[in-house]
XYZ file of C-alpha atoms in Angstrom:
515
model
C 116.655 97.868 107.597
C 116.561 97.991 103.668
C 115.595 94.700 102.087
C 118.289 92.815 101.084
C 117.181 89.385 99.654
C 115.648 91.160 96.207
C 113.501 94.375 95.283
C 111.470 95.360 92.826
C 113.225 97.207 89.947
C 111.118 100.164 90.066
C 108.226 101.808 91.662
C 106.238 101.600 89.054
C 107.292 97.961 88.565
C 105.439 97.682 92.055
C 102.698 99.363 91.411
C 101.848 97.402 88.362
C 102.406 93.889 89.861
C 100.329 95.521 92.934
C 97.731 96.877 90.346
C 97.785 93.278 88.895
C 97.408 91.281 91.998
C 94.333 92.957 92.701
C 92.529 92.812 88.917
C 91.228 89.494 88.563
C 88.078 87.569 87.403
C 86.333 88.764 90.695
C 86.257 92.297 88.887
C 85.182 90.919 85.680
C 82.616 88.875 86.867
C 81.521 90.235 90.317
C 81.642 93.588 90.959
C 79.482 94.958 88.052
C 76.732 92.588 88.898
C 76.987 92.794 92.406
C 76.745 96.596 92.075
C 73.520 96.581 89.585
C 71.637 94.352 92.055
C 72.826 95.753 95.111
C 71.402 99.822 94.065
C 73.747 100.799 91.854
C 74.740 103.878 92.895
C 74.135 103.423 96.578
C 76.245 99.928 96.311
C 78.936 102.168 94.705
C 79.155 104.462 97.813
C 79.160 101.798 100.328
C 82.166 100.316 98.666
C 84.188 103.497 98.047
C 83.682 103.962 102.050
C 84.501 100.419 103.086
C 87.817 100.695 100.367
C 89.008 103.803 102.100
C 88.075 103.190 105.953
C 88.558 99.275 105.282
C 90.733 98.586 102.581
C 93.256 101.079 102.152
C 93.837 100.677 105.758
C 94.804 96.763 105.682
C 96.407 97.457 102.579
C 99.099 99.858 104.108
C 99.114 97.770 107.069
C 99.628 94.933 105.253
C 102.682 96.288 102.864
C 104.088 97.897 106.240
C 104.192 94.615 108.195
C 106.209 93.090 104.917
C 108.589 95.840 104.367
C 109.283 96.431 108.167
C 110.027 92.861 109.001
C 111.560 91.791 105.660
C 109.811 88.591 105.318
C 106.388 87.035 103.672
C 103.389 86.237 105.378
C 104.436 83.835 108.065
C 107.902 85.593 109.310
C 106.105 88.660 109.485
C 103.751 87.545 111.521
C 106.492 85.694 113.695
C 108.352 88.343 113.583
C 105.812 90.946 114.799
C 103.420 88.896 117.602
C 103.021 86.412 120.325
C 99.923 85.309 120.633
C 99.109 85.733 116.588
C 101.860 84.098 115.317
C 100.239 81.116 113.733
C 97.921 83.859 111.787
C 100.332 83.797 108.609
C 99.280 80.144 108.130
C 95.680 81.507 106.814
C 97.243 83.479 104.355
C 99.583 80.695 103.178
C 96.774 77.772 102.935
C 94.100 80.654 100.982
C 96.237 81.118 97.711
C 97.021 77.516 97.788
C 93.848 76.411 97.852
C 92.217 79.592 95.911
C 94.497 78.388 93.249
C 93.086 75.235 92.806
C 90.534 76.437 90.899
C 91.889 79.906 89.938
C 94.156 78.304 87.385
C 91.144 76.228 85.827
C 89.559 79.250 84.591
C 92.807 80.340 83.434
C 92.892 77.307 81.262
C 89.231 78.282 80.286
C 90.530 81.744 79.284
C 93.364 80.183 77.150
C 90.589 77.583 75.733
C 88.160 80.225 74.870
C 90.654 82.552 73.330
C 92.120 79.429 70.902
C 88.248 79.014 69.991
C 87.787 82.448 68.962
C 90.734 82.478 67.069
C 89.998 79.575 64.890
C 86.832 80.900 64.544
C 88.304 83.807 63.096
C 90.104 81.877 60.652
C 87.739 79.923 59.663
C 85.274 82.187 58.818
C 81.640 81.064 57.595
C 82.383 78.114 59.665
C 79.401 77.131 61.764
C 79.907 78.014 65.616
C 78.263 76.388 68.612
C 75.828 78.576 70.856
C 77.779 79.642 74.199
C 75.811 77.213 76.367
C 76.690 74.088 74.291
C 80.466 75.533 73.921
C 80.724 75.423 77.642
C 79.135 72.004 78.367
C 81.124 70.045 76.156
C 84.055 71.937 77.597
C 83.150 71.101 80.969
C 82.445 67.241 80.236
C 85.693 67.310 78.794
C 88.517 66.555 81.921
C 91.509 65.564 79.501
C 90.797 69.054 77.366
C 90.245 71.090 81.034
C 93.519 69.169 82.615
C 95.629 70.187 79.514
C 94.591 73.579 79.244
C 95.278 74.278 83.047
C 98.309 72.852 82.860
C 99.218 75.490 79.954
C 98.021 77.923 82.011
C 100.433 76.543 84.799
C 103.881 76.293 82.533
C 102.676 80.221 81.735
C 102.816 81.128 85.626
C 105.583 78.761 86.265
C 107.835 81.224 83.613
C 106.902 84.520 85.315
C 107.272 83.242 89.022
C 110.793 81.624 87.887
C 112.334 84.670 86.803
C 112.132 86.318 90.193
C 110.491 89.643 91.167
C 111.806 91.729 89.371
C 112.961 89.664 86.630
C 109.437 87.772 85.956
C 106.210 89.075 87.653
C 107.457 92.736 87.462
C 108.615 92.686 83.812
C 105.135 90.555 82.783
C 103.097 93.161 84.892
C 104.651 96.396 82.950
C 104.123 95.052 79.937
C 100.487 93.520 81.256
C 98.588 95.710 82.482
C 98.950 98.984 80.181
C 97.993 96.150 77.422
C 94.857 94.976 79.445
C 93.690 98.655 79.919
C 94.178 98.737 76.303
C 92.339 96.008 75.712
C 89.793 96.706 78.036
C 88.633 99.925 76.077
C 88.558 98.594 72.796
C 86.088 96.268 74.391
C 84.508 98.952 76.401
C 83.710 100.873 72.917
C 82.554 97.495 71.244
C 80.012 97.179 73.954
C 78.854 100.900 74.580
C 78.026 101.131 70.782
C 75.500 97.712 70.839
C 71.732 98.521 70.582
C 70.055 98.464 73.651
C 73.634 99.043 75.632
C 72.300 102.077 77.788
C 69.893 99.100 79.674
C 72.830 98.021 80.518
C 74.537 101.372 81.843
C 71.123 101.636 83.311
C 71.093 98.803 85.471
C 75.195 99.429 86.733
C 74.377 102.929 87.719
C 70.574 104.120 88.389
C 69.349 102.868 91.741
C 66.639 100.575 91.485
C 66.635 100.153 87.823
C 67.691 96.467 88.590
C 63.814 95.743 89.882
C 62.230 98.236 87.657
C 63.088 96.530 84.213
C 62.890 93.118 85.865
C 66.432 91.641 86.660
C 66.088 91.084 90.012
C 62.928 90.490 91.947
C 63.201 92.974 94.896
C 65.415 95.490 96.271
C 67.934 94.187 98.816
C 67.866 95.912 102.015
C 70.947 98.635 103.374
C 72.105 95.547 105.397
C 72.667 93.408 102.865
C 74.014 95.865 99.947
C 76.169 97.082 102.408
C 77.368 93.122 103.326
C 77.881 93.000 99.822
C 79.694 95.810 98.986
C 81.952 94.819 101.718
C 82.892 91.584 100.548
C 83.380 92.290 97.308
C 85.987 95.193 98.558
C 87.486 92.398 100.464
C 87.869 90.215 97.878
C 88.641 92.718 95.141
C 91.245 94.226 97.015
C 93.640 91.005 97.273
C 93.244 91.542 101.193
C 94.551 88.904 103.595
C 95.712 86.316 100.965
C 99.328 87.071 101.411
C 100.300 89.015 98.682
C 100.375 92.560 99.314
C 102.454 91.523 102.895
C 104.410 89.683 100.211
C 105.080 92.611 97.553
C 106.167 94.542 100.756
C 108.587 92.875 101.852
C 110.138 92.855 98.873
C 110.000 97.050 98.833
C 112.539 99.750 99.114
C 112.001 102.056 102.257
C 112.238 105.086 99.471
C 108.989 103.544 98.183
C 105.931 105.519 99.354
C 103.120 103.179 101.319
C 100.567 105.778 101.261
C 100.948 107.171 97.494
C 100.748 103.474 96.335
C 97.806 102.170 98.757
C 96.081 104.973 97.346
C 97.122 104.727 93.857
C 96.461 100.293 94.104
C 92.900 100.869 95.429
C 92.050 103.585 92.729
C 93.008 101.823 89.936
C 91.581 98.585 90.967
C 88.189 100.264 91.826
C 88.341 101.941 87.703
C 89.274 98.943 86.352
C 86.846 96.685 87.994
C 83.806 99.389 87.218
C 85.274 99.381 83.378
C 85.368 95.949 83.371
C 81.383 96.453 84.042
C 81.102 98.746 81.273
C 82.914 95.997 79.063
C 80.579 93.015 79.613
C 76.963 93.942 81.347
C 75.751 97.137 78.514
C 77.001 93.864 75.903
C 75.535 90.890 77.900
C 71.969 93.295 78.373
C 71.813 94.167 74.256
C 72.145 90.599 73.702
C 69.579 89.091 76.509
C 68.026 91.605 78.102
C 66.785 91.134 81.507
C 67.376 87.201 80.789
C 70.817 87.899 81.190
C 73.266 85.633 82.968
C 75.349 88.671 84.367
C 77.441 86.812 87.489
C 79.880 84.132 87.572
C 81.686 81.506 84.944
C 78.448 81.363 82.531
C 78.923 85.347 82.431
C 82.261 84.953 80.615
C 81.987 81.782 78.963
C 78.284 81.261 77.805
C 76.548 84.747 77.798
C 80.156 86.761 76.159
C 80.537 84.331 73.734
C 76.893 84.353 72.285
C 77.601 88.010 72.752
C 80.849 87.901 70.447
C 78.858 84.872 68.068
C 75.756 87.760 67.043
C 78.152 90.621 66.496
C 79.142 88.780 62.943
C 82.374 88.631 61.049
C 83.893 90.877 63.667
C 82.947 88.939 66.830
C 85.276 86.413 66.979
C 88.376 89.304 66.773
C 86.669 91.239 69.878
C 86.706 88.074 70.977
C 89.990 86.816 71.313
C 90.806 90.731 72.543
C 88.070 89.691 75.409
C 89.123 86.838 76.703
C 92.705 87.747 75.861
C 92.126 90.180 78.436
C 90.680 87.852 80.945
C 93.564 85.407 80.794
C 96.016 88.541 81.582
C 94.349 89.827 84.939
C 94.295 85.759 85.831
C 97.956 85.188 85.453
C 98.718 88.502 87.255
C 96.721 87.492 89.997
C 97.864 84.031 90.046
C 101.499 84.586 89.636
C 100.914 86.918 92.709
C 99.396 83.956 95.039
C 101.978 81.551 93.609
C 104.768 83.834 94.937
C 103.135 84.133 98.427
C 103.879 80.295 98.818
C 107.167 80.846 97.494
C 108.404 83.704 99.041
C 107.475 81.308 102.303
C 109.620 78.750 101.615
C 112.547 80.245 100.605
C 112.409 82.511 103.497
C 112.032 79.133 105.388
C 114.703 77.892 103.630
C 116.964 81.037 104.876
C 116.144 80.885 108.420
C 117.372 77.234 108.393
C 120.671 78.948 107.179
C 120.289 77.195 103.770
C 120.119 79.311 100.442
C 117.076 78.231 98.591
C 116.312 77.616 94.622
C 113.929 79.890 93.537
C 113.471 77.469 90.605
C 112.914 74.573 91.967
C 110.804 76.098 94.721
C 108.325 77.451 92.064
C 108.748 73.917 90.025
C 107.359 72.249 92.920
C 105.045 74.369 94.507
C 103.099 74.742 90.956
C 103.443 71.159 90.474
C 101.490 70.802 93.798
C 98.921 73.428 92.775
C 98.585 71.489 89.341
C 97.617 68.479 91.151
C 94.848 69.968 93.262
C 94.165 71.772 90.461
C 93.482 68.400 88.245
C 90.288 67.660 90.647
C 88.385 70.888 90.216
C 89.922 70.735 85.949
C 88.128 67.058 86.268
C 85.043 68.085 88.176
C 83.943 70.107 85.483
C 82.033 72.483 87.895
C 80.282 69.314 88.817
C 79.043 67.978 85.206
C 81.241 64.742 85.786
C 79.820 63.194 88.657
C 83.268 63.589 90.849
C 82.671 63.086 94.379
C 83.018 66.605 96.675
C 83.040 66.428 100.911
C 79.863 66.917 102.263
C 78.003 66.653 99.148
C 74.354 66.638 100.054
C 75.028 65.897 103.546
C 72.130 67.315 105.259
C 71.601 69.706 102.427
C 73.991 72.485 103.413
C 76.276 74.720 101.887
C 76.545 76.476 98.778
C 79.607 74.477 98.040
C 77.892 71.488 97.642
C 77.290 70.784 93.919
C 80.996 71.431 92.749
C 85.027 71.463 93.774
C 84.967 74.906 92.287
C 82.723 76.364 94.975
C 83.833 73.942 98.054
C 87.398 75.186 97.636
C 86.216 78.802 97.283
C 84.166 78.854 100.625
C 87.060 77.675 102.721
C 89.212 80.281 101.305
C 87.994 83.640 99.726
C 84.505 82.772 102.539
C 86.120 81.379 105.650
C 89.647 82.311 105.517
C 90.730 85.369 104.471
C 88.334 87.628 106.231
C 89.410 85.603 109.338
C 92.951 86.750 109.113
C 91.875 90.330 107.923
C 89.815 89.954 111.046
C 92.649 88.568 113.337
C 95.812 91.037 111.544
C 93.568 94.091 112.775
C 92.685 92.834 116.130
C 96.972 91.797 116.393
C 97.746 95.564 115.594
C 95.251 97.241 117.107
C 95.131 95.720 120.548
C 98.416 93.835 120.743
C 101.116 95.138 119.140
C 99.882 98.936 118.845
C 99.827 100.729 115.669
C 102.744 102.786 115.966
C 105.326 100.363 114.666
C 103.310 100.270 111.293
C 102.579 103.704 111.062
C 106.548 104.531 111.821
C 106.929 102.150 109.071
C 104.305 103.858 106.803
C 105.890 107.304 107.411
C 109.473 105.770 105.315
C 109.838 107.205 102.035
C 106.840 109.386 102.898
C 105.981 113.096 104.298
C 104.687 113.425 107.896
C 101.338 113.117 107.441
C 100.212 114.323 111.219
C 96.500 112.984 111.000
C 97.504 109.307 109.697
C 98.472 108.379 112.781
C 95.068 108.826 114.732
C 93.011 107.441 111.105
C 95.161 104.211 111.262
C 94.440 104.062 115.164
C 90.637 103.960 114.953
C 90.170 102.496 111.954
C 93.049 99.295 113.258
C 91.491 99.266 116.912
C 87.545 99.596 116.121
C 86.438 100.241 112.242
C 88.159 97.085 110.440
C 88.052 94.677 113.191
C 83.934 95.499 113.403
C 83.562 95.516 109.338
C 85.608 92.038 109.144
C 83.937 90.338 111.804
C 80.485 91.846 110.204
C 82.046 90.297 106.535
C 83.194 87.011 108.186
C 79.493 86.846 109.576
C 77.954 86.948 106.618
C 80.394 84.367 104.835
C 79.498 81.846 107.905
C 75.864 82.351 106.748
C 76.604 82.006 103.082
C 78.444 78.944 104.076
C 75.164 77.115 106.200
C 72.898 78.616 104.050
C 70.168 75.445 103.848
C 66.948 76.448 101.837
C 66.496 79.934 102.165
C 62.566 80.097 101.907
C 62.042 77.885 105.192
C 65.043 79.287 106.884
C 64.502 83.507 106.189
C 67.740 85.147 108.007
C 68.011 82.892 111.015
C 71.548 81.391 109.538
C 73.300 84.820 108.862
C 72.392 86.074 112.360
C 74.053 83.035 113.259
C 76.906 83.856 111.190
C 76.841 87.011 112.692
C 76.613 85.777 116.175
C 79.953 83.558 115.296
C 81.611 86.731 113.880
C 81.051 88.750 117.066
C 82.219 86.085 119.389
C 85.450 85.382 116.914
C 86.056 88.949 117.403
C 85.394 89.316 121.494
C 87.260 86.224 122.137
C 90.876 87.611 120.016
C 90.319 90.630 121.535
C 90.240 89.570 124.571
C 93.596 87.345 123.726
C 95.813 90.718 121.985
C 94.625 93.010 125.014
C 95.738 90.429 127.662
C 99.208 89.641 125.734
C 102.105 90.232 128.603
C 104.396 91.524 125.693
C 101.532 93.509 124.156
C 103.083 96.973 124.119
C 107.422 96.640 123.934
C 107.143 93.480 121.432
C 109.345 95.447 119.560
């Protein structure tokens, strides 16, 4: 049946939300460094595979089951099994809690950008080195509350105004500016001396250990761990969205055209994004680098932006103008998962719901989780976080920033991506999504058979090998007295997940006429 609670305006509308969605600060800060240190080249292959065997595959399956069923993440899944019902929960509790601290750094982004621009008026003023910029941002909770909460009122706008109305109209006006953006930065940073090490070190294999940035070269096991993560995460997989932004399609609207089209553009932008900020961050430092995470952005950048002269603190504002943009796309996307949810809620309870009240209090909600990780400071303030130092586990230990992100980007998400393939591949059957699929699309005759294998054995394998991995990320203890013995426990826990659902779909009584 054709959608009739809202669409989006155009196709292109969707693909640029879509497009949006998936470009956030994970690109910016994770896949260029991730690919340098993981072989380059090799790391690039890996993840072009895993997108198109992997991630184009959820990604139609994903914007079938919303389209099909006409409903977000939990009333599709409802709506679609018996025994995996409860699965749209994971991808309801991920963006809340991913946007805990999602919306910080979009405060940081807005901070950062209000710094460069008073720099820029006040030139010959003396500036503060990156690292000192950052700190007394951090140890600064009423500055870091405010500025989220700016960040917030921004999102709250776009997510009021509907689908079409808000995050569509922001998106086709946002992104063709970001790409703009993106190579004027791109130019900036390619013309630095000393920019090619950095080209170098993004695309020659090895050239990561050869001119010192990394100690060793990681083995096939764990590039190719890496590159699949990072194609998880990149993607926007299994956090509700893109089941979200298809319910809310046309059937006219092509699922294979814009899967491909989403996971293109996403892959160009993120390997841009590299060419924006590792040749600059490599002319400035050199192997010294900081070339992952927050202190990639907001320390190395802006000493980046500080040496270019009179001129940095223009590219600057373009930079982190840029930055905030791919945030709020992303976040208005994972704000309307959660509120999508409740008005659909709200429907099947025969009640017509307020789409602006609904967004009024579900970012109110998100501001107030969002206040602890704003007042954490990425643990400079002394703020109390679960489990902190208990027994010395976890990655997540020193900050709210990181404890929030292991239960949902590490433990979450590639769960459901694990369970959604297992519930179509073994339960349910493909056929209902790939009649779905085939709407608004030539009969593609070998689509069929690809979305059978890769549902039934290729994703279901590469997600429980991801969620593996995260498990082990999560226990990791001290690495030098422990080796590898916690990730082939995590891998262990990954391949029993993944027996124990499969066993579950493949004994379901209503496994093949559930609809």
């Amino acid at each position: 049946m054709e959608n009739k609670r809202g669409s989006w305006g155009s196709n292109l509308g969707f693909l640029m939300a879509a497009i949006g969605s998936a470009v956030g600060l994970g690109n910016i800060w994770g896949f260029p460094y991730k690919m340098g240190k993981s072989g380059g080249f090799t790391f690039l292959m890996l993840y072009l595979l895993l997108a198109v065997f992997v991630g184009f595959s959820i990604m139609m399956s994903e914007l079938a089951m919303g389209r099909l069923t006409g409903k977000g993440t939990v009333g599709a899944y409802h709506a679609l099994s018996s025994r995996f019902k409860w699965v749209g929960w994971l991808a309801v509790f991920s963006p809340f809690v991913i946007l805990s601290f999602y919306t910080v750094l979009g405060g940081y982004c807005i901070e950062y950008m209000s710094l460069n621009l008073s720099n820029l008026a006040f030139a010959g003023a003396e500036v503060k080195a990156g690292a000192d910029l950052f700190g007394e941002m951090l140890t600064n909770p009423f500055g870091c509350v405010m500025f989220t909460f700016l960040f917030m009122i921004i999102c709250y706008l776009i997510n009021r105004g509907g689908i079409s109305g808000g995050i569509e109209k922001f998106n086709n006006v946002g992104m063709p500016a970001l790409f703009v953006m993106l190579v004027i930065i791109i130019i900036r940073s390619l013309t630095l001396p000393g920019a090619a090490e950095g080209v170098k070190f993004m695309f020659l294999p090895g050239y990561a250990v050869k001119a010192g940035f990394i100690e060793s070269q990681p083995s096939f096991i764990s590039v190719l761990a890496t590159a699949g993560g990072q194609m998880f995460f990149s993607l926007s997989l299994a956090m509700g969205i893109t089941i979200t932004y298809g319910s809310y399609m046309k059937k006219s609207q092509n699922i294979v055209k814009n899967s491909v089209v989403v996971v293109f553009a996403d892959t160009l932008v993120a390997i841009m994004a590299g060419l924006a900020v590792i040749p600059a961050a490599v002319a400035t430092y050199g192997p010294s680098a900081t070339l992952s995470g927050p202190k990639l952005l907001f320390i190395t950048l802006q000493d980046v932006f500080q040496a270019m002269g009179a001129v940095g603190p223009l590219f600057g504002v373009i930079f982190y103008l840029f930055v905030l943009v791919a945030a709020i796309s992303s976040a208005i996307a994972l704000i309307e998962v959660i509120v999508t949810f409740l008005l659909d809620h709200a429907e099947s309870k025969g009640k017509t719901g307020n789409r602006s009240k609904t967004v009024f209090w579900v970012c109110l909600a998100i501001m107030l989780e969002a206040a602890v990780v704003a007042v954490d400071g990425l643990g400079s303030n002394g703020v109390w976080v679960p489990f902190q130092k208990t027994l010395g586990i976890g990655p997540w230990n020193d900050n709210w920033l990181d404890f929030m992100d292991a239960f949902s980007e590490g433990i979450a998400m590639p769960a459901g991506a694990l369970l959604m393939s297992i519930m179509i591949g073994w339960e349910i059957g493909t056929k209902p999504i790939t009649d779905e699929i085939h709407h608004g699309a030539e009969q593609i005759h070998w689509l069929n058979k690809f979305m059978q294998i890769c549902l039934m054995f290729v994703v279901p394998i590469a997600m429980a090998f991801i969620l593996g991995g995260q498990i082990g990320d999560f226990f990791t203890m001290d690495p030098e007295k422990q080796g590898q013995t916690v990730y082939y426990i995590g891998y262990g826990i990954g391949a029993a997940i993944l027996i124990i659902f499969w066993a579950i779909a493949v004994t379901s009584p209503k496994r093949k006429n559930r609809l």
